[in-house]
mmCIF file of C-alpha atoms in Angstrom:
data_model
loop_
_atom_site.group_PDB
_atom_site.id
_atom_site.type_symbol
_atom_site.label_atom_id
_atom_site.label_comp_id
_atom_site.label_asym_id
_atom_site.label_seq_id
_atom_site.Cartn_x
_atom_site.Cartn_y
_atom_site.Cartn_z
ATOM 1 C CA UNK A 1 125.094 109.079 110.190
ATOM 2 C CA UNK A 2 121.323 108.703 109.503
ATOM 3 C CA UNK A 3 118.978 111.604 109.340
ATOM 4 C CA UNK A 4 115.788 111.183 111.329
ATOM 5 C CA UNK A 5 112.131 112.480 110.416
ATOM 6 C CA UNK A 6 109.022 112.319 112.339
ATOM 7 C CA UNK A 7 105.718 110.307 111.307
ATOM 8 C CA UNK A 8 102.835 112.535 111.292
ATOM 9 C CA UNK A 9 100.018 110.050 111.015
ATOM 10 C CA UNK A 10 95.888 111.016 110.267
ATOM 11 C CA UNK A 11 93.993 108.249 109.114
ATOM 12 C CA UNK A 12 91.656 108.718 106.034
ATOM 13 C CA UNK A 13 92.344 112.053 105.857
ATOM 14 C CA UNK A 14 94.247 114.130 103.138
ATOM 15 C CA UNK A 15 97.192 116.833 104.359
ATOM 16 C CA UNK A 16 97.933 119.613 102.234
ATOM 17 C CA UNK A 17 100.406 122.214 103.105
ATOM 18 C CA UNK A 18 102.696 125.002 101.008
ATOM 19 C CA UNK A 19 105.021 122.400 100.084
ATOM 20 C CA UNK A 20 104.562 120.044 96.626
ATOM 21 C CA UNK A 21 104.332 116.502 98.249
ATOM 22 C CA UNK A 22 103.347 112.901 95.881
ATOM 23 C CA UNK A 23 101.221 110.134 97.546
ATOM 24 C CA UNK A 24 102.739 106.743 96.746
ATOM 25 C CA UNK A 25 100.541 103.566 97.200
ATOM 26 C CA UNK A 26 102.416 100.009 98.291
ATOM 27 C CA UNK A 27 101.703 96.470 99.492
ATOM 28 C CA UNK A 28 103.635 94.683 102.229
ATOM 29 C CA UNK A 29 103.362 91.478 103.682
ATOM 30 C CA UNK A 30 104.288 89.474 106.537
ATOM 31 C CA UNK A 31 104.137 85.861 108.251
ATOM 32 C CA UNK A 32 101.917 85.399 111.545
ATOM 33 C CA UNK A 33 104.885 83.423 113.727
ATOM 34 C CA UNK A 34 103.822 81.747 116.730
ATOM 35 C CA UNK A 35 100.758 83.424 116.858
ATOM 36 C CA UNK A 36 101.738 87.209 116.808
ATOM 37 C CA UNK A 37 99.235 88.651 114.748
ATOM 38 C CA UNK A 38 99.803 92.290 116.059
ATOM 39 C CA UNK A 39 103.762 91.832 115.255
ATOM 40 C CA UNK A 40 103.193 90.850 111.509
ATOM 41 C CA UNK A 41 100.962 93.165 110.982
ATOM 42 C CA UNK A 42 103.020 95.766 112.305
ATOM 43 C CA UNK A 43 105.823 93.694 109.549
ATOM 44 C CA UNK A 44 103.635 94.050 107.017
ATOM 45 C CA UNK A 45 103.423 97.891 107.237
ATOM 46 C CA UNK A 46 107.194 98.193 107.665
ATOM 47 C CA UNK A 47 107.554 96.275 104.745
ATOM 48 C CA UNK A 48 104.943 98.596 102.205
ATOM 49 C CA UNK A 49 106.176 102.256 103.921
ATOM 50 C CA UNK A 50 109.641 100.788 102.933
ATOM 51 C CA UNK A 51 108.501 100.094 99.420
ATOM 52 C CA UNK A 52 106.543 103.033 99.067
ATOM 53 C CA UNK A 53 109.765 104.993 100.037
ATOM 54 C CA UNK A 54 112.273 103.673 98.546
ATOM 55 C CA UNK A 55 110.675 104.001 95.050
ATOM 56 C CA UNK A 56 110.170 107.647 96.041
ATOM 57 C CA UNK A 57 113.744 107.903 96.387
ATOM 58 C CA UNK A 58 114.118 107.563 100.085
ATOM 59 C CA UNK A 59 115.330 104.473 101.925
ATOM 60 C CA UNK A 60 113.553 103.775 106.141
ATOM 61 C CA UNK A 61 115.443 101.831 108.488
ATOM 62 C CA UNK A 62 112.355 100.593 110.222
ATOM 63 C CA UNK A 63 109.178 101.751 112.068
ATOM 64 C CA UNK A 64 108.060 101.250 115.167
ATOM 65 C CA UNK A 65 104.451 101.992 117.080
ATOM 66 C CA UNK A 66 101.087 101.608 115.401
ATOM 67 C CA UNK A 67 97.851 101.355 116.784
ATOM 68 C CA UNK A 68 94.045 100.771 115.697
ATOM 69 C CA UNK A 69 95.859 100.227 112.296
ATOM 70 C CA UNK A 70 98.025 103.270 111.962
ATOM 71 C CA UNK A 71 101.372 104.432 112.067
ATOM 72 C CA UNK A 72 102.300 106.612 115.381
ATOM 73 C CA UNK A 73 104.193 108.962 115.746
ATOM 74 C CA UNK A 74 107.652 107.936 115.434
ATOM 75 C CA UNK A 75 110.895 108.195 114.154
ATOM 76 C CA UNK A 76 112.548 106.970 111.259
ATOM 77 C CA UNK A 77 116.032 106.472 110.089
ATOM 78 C CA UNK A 78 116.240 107.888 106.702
ATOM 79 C CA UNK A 79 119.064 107.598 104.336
ATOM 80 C CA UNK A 80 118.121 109.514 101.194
ATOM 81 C CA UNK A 81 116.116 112.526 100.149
ATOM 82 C CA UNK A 82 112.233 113.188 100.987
ATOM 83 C CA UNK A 83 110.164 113.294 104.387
ATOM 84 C CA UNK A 84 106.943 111.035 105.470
ATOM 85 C CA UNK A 85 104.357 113.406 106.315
ATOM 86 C CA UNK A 86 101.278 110.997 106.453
ATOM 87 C CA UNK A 87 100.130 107.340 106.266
ATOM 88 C CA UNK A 88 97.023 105.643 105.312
ATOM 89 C CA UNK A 89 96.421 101.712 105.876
ATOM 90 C CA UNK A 90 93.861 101.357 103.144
ATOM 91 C CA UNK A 91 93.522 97.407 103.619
ATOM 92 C CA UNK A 92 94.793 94.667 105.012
ATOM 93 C CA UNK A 93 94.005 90.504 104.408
ATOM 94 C CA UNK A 94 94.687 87.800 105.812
ATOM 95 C CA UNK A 95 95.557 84.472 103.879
ATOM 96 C CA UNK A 96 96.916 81.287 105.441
ATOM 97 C CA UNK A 97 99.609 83.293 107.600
ATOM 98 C CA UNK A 98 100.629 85.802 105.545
ATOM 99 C CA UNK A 99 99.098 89.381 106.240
ATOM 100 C CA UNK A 100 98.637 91.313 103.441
ATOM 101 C CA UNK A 101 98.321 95.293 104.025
ATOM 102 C CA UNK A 102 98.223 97.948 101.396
ATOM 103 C CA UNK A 103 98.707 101.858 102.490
ATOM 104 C CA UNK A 104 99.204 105.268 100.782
ATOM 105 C CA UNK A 105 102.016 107.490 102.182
ATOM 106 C CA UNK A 106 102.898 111.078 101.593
ATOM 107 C CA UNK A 107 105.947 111.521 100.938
ATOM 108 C CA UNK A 108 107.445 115.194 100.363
ATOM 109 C CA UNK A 109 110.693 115.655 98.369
ATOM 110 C CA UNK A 110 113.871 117.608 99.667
ATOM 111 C CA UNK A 111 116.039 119.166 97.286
ATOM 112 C CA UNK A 112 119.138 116.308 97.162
ATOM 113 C CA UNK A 113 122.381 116.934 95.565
ATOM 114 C CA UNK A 114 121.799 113.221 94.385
ATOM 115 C CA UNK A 115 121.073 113.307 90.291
ATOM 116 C CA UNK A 116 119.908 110.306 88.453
ATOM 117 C CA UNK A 117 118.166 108.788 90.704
ATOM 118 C CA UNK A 118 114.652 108.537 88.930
ATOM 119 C CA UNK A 119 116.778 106.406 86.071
ATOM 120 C CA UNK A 120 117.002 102.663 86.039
ATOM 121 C CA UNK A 121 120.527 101.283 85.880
ATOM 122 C CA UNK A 122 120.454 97.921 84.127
ATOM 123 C CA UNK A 123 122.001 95.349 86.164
ATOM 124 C CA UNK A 124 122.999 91.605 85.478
ATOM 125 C CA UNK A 125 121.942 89.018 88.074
ATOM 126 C CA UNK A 126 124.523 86.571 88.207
ATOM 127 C CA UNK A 127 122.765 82.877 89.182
ATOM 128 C CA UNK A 128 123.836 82.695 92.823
ATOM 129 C CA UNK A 129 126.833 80.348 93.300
ATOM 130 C CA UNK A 130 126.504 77.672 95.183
ATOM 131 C CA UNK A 131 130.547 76.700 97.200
ATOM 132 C CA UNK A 132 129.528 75.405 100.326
ATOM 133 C CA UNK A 133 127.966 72.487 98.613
ATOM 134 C CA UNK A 134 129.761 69.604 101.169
ATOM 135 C CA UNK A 135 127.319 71.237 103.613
ATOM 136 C CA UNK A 136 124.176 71.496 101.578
ATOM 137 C CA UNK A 137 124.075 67.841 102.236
ATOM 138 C CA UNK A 138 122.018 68.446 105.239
ATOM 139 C CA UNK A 139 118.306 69.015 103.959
ATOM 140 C CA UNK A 140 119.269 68.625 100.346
ATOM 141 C CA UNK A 141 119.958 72.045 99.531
ATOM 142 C CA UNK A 142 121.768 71.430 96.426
ATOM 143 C CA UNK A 143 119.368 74.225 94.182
ATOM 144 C CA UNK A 144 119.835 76.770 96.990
ATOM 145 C CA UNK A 145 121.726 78.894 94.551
ATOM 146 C CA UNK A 146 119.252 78.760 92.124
ATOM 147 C CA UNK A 147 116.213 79.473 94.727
ATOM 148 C CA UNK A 148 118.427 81.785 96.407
ATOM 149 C CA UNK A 149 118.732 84.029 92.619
ATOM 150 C CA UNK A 150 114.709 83.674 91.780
ATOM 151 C CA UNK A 151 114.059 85.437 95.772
ATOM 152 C CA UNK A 152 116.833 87.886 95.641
ATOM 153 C CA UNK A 153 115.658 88.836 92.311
ATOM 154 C CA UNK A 154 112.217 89.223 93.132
ATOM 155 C CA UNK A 155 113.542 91.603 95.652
ATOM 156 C CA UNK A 156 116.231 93.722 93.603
ATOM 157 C CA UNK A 157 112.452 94.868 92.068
ATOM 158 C CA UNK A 158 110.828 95.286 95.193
ATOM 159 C CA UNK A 159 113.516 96.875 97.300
ATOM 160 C CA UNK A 160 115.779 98.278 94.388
ATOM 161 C CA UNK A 161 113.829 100.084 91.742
ATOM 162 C CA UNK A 162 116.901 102.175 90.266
ATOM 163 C CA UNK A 163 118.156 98.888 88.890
ATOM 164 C CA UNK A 164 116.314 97.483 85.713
ATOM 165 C CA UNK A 165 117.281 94.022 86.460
ATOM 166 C CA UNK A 166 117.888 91.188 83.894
ATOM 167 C CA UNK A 167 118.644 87.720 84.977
ATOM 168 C CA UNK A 168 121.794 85.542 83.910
ATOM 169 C CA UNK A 169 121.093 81.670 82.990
ATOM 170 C CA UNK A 170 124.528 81.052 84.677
ATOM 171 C CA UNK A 171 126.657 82.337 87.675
ATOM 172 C CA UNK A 172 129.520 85.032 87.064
ATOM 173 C CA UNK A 173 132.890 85.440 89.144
ATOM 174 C CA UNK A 174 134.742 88.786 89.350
ATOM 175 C CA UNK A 175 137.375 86.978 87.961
ATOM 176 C CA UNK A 176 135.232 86.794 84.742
ATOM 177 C CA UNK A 177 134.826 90.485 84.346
ATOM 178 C CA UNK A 178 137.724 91.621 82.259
ATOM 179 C CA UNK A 179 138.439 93.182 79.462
ATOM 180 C CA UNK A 180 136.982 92.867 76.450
ATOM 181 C CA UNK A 181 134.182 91.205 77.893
ATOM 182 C CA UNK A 182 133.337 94.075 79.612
ATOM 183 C CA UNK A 183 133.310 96.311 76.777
ATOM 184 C CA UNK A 184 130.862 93.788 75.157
ATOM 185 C CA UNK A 185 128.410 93.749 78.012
ATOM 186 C CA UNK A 186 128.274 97.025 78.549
ATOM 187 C CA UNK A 187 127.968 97.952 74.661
ATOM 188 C CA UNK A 188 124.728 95.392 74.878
ATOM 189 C CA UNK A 189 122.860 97.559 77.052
ATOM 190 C CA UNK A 190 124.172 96.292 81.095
ATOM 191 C CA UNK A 191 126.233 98.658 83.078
ATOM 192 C CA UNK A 192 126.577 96.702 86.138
ATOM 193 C CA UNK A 193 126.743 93.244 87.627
ATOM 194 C CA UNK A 194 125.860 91.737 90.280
ATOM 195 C CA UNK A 195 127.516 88.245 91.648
ATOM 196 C CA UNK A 196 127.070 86.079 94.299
ATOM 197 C CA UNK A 197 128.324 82.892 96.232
ATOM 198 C CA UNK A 198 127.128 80.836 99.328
ATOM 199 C CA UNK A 199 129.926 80.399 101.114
ATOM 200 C CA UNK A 200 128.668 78.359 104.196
ATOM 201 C CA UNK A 201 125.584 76.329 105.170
ATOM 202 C CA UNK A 202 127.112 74.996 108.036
ATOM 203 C CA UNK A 203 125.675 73.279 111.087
ATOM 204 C CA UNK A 204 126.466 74.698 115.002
ATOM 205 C CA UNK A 205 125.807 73.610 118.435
ATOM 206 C CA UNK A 206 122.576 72.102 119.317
ATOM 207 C CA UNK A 207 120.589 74.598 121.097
ATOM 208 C CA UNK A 208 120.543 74.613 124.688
ATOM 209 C CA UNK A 209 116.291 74.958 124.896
ATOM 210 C CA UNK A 210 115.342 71.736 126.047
ATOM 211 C CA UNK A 211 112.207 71.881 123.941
ATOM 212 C CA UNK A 212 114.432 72.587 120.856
ATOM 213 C CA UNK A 213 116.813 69.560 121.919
ATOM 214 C CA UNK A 214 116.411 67.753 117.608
ATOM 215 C CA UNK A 215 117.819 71.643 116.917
ATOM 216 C CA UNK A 216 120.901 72.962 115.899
ATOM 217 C CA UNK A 217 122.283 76.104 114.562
ATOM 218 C CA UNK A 218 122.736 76.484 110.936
ATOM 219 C CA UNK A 219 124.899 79.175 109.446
ATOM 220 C CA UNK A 220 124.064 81.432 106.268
ATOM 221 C CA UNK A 221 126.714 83.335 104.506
ATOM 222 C CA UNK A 222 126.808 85.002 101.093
ATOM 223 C CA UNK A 223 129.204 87.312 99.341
ATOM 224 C CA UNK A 224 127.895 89.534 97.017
ATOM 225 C CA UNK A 225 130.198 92.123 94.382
ATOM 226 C CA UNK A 226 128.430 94.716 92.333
ATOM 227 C CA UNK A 227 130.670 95.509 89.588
ATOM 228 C CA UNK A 228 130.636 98.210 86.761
ATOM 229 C CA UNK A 229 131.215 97.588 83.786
ATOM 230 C CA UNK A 230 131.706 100.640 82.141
ATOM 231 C CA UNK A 231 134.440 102.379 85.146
ATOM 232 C CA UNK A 232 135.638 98.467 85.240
ATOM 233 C CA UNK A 233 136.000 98.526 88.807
ATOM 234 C CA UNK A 234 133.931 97.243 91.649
ATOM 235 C CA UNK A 235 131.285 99.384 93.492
ATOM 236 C CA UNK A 236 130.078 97.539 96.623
ATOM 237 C CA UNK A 237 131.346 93.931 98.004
ATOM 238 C CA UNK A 238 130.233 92.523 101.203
ATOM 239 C CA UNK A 239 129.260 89.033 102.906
ATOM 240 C CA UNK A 240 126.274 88.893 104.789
ATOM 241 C CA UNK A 241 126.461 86.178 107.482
ATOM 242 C CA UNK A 242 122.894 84.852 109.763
ATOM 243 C CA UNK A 243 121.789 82.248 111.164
ATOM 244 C CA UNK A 244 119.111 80.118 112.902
ATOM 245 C CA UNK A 245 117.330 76.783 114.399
ATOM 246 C CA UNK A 246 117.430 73.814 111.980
ATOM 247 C CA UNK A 247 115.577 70.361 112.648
ATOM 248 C CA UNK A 248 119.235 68.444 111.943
ATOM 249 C CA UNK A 249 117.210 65.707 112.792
ATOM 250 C CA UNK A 250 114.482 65.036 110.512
ATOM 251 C CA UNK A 251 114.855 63.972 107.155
ATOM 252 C CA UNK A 252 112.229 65.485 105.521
ATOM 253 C CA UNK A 253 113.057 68.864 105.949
ATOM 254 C CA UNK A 254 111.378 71.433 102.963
ATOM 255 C CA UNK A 255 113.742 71.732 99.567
ATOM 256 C CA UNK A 256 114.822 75.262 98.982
ATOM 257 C CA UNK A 257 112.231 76.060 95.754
ATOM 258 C CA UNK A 258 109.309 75.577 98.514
ATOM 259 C CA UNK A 259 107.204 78.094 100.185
ATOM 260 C CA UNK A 260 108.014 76.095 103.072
ATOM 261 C CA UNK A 261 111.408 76.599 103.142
ATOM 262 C CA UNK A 262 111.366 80.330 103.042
ATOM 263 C CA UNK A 263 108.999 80.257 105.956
ATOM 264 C CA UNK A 264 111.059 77.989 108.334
ATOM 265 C CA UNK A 265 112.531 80.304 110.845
ATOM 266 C CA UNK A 266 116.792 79.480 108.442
ATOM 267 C CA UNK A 267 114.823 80.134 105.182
ATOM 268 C CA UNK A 268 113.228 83.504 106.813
ATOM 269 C CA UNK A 269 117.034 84.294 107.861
ATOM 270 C CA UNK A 270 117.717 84.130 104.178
ATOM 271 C CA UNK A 271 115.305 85.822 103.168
ATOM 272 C CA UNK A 272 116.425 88.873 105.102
ATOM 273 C CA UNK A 273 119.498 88.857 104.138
ATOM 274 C CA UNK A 274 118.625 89.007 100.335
ATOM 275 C CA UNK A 275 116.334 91.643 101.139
ATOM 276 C CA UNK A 276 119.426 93.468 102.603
ATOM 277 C CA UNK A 277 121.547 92.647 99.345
ATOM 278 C CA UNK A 278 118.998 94.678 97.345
ATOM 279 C CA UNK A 279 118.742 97.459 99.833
ATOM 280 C CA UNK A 280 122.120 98.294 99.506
ATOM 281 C CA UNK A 281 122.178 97.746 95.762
ATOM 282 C CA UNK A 282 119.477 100.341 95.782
ATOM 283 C CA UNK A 283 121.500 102.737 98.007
ATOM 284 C CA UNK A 284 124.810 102.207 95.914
ATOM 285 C CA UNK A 285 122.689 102.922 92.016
ATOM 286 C CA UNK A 286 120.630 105.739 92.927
ATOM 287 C CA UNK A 287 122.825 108.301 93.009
ATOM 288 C CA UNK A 288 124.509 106.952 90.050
ATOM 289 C CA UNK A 289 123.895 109.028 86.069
ATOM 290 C CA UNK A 290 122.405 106.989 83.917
ATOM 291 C CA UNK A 291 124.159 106.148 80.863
ATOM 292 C CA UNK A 292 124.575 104.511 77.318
ATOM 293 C CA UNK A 293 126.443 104.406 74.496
ATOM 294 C CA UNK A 294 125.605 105.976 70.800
ATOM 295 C CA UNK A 295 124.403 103.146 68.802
ATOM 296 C CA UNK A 296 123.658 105.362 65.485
ATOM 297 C CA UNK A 297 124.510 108.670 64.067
ATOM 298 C CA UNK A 298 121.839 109.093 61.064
ATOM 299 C CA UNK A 299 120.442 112.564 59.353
ATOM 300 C CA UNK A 300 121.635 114.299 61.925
ATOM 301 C CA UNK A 301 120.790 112.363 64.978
ATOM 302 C CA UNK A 302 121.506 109.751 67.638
ATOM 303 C CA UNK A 303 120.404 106.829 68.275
ATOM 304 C CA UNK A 304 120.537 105.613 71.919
ATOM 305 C CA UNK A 305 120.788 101.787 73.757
ATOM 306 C CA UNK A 306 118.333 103.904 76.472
ATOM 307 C CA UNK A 307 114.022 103.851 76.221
ATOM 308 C CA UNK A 308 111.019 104.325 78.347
ATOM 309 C CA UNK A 309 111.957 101.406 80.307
ATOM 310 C CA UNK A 310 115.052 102.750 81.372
ATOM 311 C CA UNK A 311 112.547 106.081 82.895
ATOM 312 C CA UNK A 312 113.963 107.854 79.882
ATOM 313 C CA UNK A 313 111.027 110.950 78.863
ATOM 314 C CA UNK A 314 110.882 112.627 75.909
ATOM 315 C CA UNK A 315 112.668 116.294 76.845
ATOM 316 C CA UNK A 316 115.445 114.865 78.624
ATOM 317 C CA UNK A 317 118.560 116.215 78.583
ATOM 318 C CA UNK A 318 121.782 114.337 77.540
ATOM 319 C CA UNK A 319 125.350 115.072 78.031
ATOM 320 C CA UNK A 320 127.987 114.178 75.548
ATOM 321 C CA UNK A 321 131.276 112.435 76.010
ATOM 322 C CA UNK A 322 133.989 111.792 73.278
ATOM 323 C CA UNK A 323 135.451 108.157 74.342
ATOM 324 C CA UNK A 324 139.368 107.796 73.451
ATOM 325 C CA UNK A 325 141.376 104.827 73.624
ATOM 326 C CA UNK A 326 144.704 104.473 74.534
ATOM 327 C CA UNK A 327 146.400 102.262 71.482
ATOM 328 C CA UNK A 328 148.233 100.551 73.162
ATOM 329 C CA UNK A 329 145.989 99.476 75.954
ATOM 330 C CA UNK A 330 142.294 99.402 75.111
ATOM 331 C CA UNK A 331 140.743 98.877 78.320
ATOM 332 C CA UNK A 332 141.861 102.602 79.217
ATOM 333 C CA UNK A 333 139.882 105.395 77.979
ATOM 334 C CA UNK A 334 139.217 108.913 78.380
ATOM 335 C CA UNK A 335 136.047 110.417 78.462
ATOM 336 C CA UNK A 336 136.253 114.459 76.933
ATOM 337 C CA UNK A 337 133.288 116.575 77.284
ATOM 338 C CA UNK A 338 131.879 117.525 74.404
ATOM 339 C CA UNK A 339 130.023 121.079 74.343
ATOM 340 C CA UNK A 340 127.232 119.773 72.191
ATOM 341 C CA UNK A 341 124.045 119.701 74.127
ATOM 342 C CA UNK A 342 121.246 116.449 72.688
ATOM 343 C CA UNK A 343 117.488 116.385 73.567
ATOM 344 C CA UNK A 344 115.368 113.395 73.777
ATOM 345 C CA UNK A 345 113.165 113.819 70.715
ATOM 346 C CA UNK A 346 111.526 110.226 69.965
ATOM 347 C CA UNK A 347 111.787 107.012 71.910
ATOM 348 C CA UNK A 348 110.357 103.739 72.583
ATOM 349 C CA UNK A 349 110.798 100.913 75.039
ATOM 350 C CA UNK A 350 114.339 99.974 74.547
ATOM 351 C CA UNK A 351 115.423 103.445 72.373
ATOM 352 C CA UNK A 352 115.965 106.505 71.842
ATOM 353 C CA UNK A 353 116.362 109.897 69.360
ATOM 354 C CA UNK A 354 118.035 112.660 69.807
ATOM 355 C CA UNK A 355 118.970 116.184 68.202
ATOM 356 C CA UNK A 356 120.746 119.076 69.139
ATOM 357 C CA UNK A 357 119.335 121.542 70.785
ATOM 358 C CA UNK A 358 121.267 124.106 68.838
ATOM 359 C CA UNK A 359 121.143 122.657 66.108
ATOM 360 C CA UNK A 360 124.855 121.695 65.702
ATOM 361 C CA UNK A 361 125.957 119.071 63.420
ATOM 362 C CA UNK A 362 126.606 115.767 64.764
ATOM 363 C CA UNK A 363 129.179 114.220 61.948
ATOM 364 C CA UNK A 364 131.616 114.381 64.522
ATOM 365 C CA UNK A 365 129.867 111.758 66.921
ATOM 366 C CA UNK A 366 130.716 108.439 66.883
ATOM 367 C CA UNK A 367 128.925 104.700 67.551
ATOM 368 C CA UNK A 368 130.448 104.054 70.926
ATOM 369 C CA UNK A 369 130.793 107.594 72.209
ATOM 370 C CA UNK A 370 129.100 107.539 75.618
ATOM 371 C CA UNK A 371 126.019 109.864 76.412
ATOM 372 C CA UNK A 372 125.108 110.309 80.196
ATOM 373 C CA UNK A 373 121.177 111.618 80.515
ATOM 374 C CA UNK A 374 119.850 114.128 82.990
ATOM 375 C CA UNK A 375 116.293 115.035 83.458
ATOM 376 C CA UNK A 376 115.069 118.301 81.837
ATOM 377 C CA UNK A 377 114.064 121.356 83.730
ATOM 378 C CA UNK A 378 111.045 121.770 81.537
ATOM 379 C CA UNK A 379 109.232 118.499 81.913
#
């Protein structure tokens, strides 16, 4: 069941009370349909307070009043840790018809059982598979898969930003991810993956508006699986159906890398539902520890797969974990807890050192042994 927090709204002004609270700037944007230019704007802000909060850790359901430009009093389904005290529209453009709005929101943390979540957890896109191509006939839809990986990509970083997300050349199956191959990714730096297939692009009924008579419904579906490679199991895996108007007959309807595809009313459809793929990718990784293997043990330190990128600091804490295989059967391992405590000592974009920080020795440690990170106390 969602929690629920009110919007406390004053324009251009700054709230302070007892409690620490961070002000998080964001951009959202929306498209003017039929005219509406009240109801994208209104989008628009949805779309930035939902940025702004879900890189703060919290995830909004929607919004709903605003007037003269602000957010009203309201309330707001919240799924994660940290409250919306205040919002601030600090612009807003206009550009063909796409509005453009950018606001700063106060958001105050809540204490949250949830640990890990200011980590990114590298994730491999899969290209989006393309099955239902006997339907894509209709509009020539035959990249869809492709166009449909570059959008839902550009929203795993909007709408996801736990997930450091790099993008596969070529589509993956579950079927694919077994052992050792999983091993192999995951010892390159991933730790999960995320595949995808469109499974219909069908066409329905023609509408029953009689100014919508060259109309017909046109079906969307996608199944997604977001696997991990490291527990070898599957997290989250879902299809995500929609569907709307399509002129079946024109024939020069816009191909799926357009701008104009995305904003007819099927390609908006999509659109959400991609944005809904990442949303829940963000809501199954945040929670999740961040982790990497031991690439190098030299003079008495560890080298880690992990960096800056990753939101690794210098200070932070790691936790130790022996990895055993069973001999006969690789793929199953057993993690033991080592009491040695590491410290992030030196790091750069894609690695990091670290010591003891008691000054144990570390000839025990092994390339391969896993490491899971936790932020420090201190910094």
């Amino acid at each position: 069941m969602k929690n629920h927090v009110m919007f406390s709204v004053l324009a251009w002004t700054l709230f302070s009370t007892g409690l620490s609270a961070d002000w998080y700037e964001a951009t959202g944007q929306a498209i003017v349909e039929q005219g509406n230019t009240e109801a994208a704007r209104q989008a628009a802000i949805d779309d930035a307070v939902k940025r702004a909060a879900l890189f703060a850790g919290a995830s909004l359901s929607s919004t709903q009043q605003m007037l003269n430009g602000v957010l009203q009093t309201e309330q707001l389904g919240v799924v994660s840790n940290g409250e919306i005290k205040q919002l601030q529209l600090l612009s807003e453009s206009r550009s063909g018809n796409v509005i453009s709005v950018s606001i700063r929101v106060d958001i105050e943390p809540q204490l949250s059982g949830c640990v890990g979540n200011t980590y990114r957890k590298p994730l491999l896109l899969g290209e989006v598979q393309l099955r239902a191509r006997q339907d894509a006939i209709y509009g020539r839809l035959f990249e869809l898969g492709i166009d449909a990986t570059t959008q839902l990509e550009r929203h795993l970083r909007d709408y996801s930003p736990t997930a450091l997300v790099t993008r596969f050349s070529h589509s993956i199956t579950p079927q694919q991810l077994v052992y050792p191959d999983t091993d192999r990714l995951f010892n390159d730096g991933h730790r999960y993956v995320l595949s995808a297939a469109i499974n219909d692009l069908s066409l329905g009924q023609t509408t029953s508006r009689f100014w919508q008579q060259d109309q017909k419904e046109r079906f969307f579906a996608i199944e997604i699986t977001l696997y991990d490679l490291f527990e070898q199991s599957t997290v989250h895996q879902q299809e995500y159906r929609t569907s709307a108007s399509w002129p079946y007959k024109s024939n020069n309807t816009p191909l799926s890398h357009s701008q104009a595809f995305w904003q007819m009313p099927y390609g908006q459809k999509i659109d959400q539902v991609l944005q809904a793929v990442a949303e829940d990718v963000q809501q199954q990784l945040q929670c999740e520890p961040l982790l990497s293997t031991v690439v190098q043990v030299k003079n008495n330190q560890i080298t880690l797969a992990l960096g800056e990128m990753h939101g690794l600091q210098q200070g932070d804490e790691l936790q130790l974990f022996q990895l055993q295989r069973n001999p006969g059967s690789p793929q199953i391992k057993r993690l033991l807890q080592s009491p040695v405590k590491l410290q992030v000592t030196n790091l750069n974009d894609r690695n990091a050192q670290a010591v003891s920080t008691e000054q144990q020795l570390l000839q025990h440690i092994q390339p391969g042994d896993v490491v899971s990170v936790r932020k420090s106390s201190g910094y």
